[in-house]
Coordinates of C-alpha atoms in Angstrom, one line a residue:
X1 CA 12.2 1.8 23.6
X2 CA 15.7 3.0 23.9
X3 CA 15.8 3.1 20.0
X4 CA 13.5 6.9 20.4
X5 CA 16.7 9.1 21.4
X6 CA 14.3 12.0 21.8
X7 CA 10.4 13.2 22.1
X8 CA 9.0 14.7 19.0
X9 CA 5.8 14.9 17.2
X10 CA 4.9 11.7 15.1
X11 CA 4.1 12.7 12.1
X12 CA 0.5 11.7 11.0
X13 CA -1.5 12.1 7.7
X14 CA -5.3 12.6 7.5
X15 CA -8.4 13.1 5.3
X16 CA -11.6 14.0 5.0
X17 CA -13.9 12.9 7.8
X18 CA -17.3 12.7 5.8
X19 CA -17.9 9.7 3.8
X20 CA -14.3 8.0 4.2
X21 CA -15.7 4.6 5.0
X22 CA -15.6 1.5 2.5
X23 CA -16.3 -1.4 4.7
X24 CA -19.4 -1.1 7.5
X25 CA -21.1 -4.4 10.0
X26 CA -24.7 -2.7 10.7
X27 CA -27.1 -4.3 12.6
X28 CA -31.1 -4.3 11.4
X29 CA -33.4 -4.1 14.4
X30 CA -37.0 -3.9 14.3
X31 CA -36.9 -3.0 10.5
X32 CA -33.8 0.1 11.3
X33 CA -30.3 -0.3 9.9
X34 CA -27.5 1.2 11.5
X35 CA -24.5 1.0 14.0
X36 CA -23.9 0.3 17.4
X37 CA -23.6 3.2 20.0
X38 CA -20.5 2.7 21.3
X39 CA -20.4 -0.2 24.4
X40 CA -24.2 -0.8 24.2
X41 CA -26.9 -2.4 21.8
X42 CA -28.6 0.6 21.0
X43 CA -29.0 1.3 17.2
X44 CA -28.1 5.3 15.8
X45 CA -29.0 6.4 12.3
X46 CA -25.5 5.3 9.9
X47 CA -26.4 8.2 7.8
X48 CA -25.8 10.7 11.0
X49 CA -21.8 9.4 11.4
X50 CA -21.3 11.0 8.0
X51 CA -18.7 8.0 7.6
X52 CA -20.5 6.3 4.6
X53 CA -21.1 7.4 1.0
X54 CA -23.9 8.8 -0.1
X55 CA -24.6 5.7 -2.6
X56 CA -24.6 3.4 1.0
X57 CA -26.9 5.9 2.9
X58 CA -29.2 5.7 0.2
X59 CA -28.8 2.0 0.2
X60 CA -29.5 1.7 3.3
X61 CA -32.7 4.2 3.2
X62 CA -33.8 2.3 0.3
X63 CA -33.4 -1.7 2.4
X64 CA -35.4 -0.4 4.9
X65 CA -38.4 0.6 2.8
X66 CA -38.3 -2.6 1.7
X67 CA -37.8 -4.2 5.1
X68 CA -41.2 -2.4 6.1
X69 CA -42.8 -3.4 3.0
X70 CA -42.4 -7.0 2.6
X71 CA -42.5 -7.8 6.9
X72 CA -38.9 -9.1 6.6
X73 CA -38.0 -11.2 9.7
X74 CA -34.4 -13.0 11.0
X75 CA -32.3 -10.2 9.0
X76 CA -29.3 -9.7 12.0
X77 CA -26.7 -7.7 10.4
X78 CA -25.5 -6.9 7.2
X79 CA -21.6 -6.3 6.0
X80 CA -21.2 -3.8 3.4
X81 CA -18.4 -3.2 0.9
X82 CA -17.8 -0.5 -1.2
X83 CA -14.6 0.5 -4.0
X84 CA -13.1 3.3 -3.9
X85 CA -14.8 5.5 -6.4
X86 CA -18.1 4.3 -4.5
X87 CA -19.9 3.2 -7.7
X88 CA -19.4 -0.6 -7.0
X89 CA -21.2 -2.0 -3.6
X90 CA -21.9 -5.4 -2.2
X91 CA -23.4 -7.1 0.6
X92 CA -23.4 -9.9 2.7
X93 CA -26.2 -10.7 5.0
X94 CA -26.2 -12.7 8.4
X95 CA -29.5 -14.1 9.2
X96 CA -31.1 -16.3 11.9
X97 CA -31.6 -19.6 11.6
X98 CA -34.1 -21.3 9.8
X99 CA -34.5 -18.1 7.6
X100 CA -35.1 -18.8 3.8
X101 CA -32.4 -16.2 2.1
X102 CA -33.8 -15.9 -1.7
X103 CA -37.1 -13.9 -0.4
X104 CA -34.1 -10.9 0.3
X105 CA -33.5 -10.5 -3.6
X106 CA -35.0 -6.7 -3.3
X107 CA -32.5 -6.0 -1.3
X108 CA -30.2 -6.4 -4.2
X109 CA -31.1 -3.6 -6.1
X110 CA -28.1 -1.2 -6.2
X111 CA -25.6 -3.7 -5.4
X112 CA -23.1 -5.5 -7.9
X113 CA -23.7 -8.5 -5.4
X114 CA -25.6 -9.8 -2.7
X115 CA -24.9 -13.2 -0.2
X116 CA -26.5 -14.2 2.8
X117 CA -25.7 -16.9 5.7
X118 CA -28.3 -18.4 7.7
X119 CA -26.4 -18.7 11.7
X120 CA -27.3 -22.9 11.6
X121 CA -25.8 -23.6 8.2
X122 CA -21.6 -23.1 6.6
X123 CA -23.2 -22.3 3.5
X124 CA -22.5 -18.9 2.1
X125 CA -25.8 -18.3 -0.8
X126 CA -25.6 -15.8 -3.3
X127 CA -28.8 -14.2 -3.6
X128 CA -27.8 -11.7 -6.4
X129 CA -24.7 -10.6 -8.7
X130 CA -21.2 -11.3 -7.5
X131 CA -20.9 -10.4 -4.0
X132 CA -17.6 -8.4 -4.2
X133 CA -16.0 -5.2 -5.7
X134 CA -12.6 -4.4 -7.4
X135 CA -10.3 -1.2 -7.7
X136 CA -7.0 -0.3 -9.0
X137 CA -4.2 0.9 -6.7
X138 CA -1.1 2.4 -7.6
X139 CA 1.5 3.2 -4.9
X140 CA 3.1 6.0 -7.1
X141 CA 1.2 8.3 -9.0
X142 CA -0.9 8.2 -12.0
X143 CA 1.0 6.7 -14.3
X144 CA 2.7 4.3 -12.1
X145 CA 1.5 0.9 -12.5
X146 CA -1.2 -0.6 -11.4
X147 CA -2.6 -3.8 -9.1
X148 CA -5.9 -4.3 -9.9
X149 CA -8.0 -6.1 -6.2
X150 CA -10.8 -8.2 -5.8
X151 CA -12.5 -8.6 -2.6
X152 CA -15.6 -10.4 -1.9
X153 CA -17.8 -8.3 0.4
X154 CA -16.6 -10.4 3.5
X155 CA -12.9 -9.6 3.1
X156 CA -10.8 -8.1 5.0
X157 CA -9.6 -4.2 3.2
X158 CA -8.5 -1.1 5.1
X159 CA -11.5 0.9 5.4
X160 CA -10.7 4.6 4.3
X161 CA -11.0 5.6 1.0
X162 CA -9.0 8.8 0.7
X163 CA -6.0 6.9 2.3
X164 CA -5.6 3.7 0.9
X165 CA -3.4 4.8 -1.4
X166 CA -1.0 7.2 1.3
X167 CA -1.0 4.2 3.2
X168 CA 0.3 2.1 0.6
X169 CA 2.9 4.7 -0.8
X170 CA 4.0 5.0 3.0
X171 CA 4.5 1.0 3.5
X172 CA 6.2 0.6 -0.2
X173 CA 8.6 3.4 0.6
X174 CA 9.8 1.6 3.8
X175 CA 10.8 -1.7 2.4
X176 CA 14.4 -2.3 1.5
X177 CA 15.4 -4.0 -2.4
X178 CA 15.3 -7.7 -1.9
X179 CA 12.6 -10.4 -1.5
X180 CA 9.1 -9.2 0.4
X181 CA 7.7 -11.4 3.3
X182 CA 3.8 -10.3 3.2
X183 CA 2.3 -11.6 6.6
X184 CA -1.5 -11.3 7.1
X185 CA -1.5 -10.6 3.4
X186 CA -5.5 -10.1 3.3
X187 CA -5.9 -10.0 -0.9
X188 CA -2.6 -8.8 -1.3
X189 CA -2.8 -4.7 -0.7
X190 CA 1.0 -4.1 0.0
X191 CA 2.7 -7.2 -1.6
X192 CA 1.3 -7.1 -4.8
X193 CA 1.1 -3.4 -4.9
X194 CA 4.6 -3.9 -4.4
X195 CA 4.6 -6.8 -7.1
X196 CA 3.3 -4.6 -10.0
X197 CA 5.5 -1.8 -9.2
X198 CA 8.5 -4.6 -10.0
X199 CA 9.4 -6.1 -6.9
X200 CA 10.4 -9.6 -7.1
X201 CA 10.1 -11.8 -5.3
X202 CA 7.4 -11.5 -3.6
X203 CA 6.0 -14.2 -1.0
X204 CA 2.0 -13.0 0.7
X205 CA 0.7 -15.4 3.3
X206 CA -2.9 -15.4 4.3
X207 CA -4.6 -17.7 6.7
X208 CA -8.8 -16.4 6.1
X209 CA -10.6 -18.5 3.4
X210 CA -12.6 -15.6 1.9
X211 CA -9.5 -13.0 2.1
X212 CA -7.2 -16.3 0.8
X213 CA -9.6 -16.9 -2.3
X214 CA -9.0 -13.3 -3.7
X215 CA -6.0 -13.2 -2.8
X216 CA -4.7 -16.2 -5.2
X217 CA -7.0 -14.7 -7.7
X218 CA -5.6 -10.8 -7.6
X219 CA -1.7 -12.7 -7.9
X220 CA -2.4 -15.0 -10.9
X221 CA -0.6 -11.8 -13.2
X222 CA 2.4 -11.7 -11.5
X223 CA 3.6 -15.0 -11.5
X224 CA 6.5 -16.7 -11.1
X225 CA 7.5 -13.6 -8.7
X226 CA 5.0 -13.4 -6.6
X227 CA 3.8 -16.8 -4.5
X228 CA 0.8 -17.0 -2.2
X229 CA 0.9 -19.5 0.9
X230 CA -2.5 -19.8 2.0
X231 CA -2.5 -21.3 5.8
X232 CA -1.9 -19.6 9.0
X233 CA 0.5 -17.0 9.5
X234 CA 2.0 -19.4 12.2
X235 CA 2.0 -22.2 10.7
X236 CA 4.4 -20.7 7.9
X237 CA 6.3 -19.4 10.1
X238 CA 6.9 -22.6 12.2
X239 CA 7.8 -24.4 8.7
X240 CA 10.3 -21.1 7.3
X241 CA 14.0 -21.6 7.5
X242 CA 16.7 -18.8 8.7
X243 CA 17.9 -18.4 4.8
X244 CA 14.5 -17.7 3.5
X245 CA 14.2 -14.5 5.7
X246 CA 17.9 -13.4 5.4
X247 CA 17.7 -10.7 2.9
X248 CA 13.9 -9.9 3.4
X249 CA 12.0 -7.0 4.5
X250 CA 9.1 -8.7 6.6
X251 CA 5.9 -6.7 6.2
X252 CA 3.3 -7.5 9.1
X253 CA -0.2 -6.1 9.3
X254 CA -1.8 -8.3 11.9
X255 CA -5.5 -8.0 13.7
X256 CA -6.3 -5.5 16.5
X257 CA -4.5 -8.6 19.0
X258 CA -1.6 -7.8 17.5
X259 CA 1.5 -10.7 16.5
X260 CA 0.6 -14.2 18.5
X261 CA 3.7 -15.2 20.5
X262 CA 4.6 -18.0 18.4
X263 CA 4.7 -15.2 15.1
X264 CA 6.8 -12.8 17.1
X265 CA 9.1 -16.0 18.4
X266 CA 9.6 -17.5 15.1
X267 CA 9.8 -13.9 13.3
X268 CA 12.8 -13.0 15.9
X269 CA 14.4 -16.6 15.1
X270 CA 14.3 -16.0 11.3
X271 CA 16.0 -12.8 11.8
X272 CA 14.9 -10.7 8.7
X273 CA 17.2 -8.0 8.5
X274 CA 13.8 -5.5 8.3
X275 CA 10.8 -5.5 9.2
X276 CA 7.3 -3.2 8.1
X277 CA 4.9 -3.2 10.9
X278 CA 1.4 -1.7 10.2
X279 CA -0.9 -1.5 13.3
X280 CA -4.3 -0.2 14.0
X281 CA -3.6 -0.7 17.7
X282 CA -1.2 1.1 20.0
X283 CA -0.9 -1.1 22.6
X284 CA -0.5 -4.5 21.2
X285 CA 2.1 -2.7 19.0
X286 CA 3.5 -1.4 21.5
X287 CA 4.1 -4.8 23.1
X288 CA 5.0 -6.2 20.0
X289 CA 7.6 -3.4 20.0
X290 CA 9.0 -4.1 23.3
X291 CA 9.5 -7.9 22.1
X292 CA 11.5 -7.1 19.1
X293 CA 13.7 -4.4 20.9
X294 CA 14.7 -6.6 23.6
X295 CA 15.5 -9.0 20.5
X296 CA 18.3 -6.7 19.0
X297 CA 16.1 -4.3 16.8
X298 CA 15.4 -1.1 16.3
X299 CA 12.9 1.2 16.0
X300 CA 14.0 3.4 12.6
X301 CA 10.6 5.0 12.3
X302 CA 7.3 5.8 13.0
X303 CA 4.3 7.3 11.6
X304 CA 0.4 7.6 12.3
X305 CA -2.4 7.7 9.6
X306 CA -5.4 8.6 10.7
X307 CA -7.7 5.6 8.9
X308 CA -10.4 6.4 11.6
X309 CA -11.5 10.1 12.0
X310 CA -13.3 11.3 15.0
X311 CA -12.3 8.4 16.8
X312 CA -9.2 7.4 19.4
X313 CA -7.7 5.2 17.0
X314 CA -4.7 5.7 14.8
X315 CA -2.8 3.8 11.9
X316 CA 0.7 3.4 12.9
X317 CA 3.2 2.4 10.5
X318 CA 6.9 1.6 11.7
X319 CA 9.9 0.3 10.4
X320 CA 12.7 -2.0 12.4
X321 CA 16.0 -2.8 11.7
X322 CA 18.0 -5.9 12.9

């Protein structure tokens, strides 16, 4: 965009590329848990990727002994969650249809939780514990306060460890004082990190049932100044008058696909006079980008973190001004 006057290095921030990961989809064939090669069905070892922590390799060592041992059948994937600290863990598993999910209990052991879903019934069972883990983040440093997040294992949560907190420093220091428009809130990571460092007020939206449920939950301490909206991102947007945005700094983290085109349409016709934009994909945010220049803003700033070592995708974090 015209708003880059000159080329120069972005400046990015990394981390350690062994055992980063929190959040993991693995797929169980033939009694073997592990990821997808990339662009085919073929299974590789999770321990070899170095990406997960030790206590989840072991896990995962220890599920398929038991696997082989009891003749399990109909276990498709499994989503795995982990805190920070990697002493809390949880797990959801997907099965087939028809499969009975209570006969999976040994899986449970070293987990605070364990669900299941059979693919012909809504129904999410608990097998074991609660199915979700919890960790304190601060966005200054130690003894800045602190937002304490649930997730249930099937939430959404950025996915590095060693830069969840970087990231959320980086966001915090971009918004302006005044209200906070959270969009694609997930359980609250920026706004309520925000919220407990004393920003008020604070308004999250978040459209996912699972990511929606926590995310009332981790707000209930910061009320009145913090309120949660939980319906589409759209469909608040579509309802939100001019005056609600006017003094707001809009902070979006959207999926891979980037805003819809009734977000950015309706974003650009509340005219927030900022907005945060954290992407995990260059191109859509690049689109997004073009949108918002040709709609009078300007790309302040722009920075990569690198959430995903080893890999061609980057964190970027921007800021625009009207």
């Amino acid at each position: 965009p015209r708003a880059i006057e000159s080329r120069r290095a972005i400046p990015q921030t990394g981390a350690p590329a062994r055992g980063y990961r929190m959040r993991a989809r693995l797929h169980v064939r033939k009694g073997r848990i592990g990821f997808y090669l990339e662009g085919t069905h073929q299974l590789c070892d999770a321990a070899a990727t170095d990406q997960l922590h030790a206590g989840a390799t072991n896990w995962i060592a220890a599920a398929e002994r038991s696997l082989a041992s009891a003749r399990f059948t109909g276990l498709n994937a499994i989503e795995i969650a982990e805190n920070v600290a990697g002493d809390e863990r949880a797990c959801h598993l997907e099965l087939a249809a028809g499969i009975d999910a209570q006969p999976r209990a040994a899986l449970s052991e070293g987990l605070v939780g364990l669900s299941a879903q059979r693919a012909d019934r809504p129904d999410i069972v608990r097998i074991a514990g609660t199915p979700s883990v919890t960790d304190d983040v601060r966005v200054g440093d130690a003894d800045a306060p602190a937002v304490r997040l649930r997730r249930d294992v099937r939430s959404f949560f950025q996915g590095n460890r060693f830069l969840l907190e970087p990231l959320v420093r980086c966001v915090a220091g971009l918004v302006e004082p005044g209200p906070v428009i959270d969009l694609y809130a997930g359980v609250g990571l920026f706004g309520l990190s925000l919220a407990a460092a004393g920003r008020a007020p604070v308004t999250l939206v978040e459209g996912d049932l699972v990511s929606g449920a926590d995310l009332q939950h981790n707000a209930e301490p910061f009320a009145p100044g913090v309120t949660v909206e939980r319906r589409k991102v759209e469909m608040f947007l579509a309802a939100a008058r001019r005056a609600d945005a006017a003094s707001a700094t809009v902070i979006v983290d959207p999926p891979r696909t980037g805003l819809s085109k009734e977000a950015t349409a309706d974003i650009i016709r509340l005219s927030p006079p900022r907005i945060v934009y954290v992407s995990c994909d260059v191109a859509t945010f690049a689109r997004d980008t073009r949108a918002l220049a040709d709609a009078g803003y300007r790309l302040d700033s722009l920075k990569g973190i690198d959430l995903f070592p080893n890999t061609a995708h980057v964190e970027t974090i921007a800021s625009f001004s009207r």
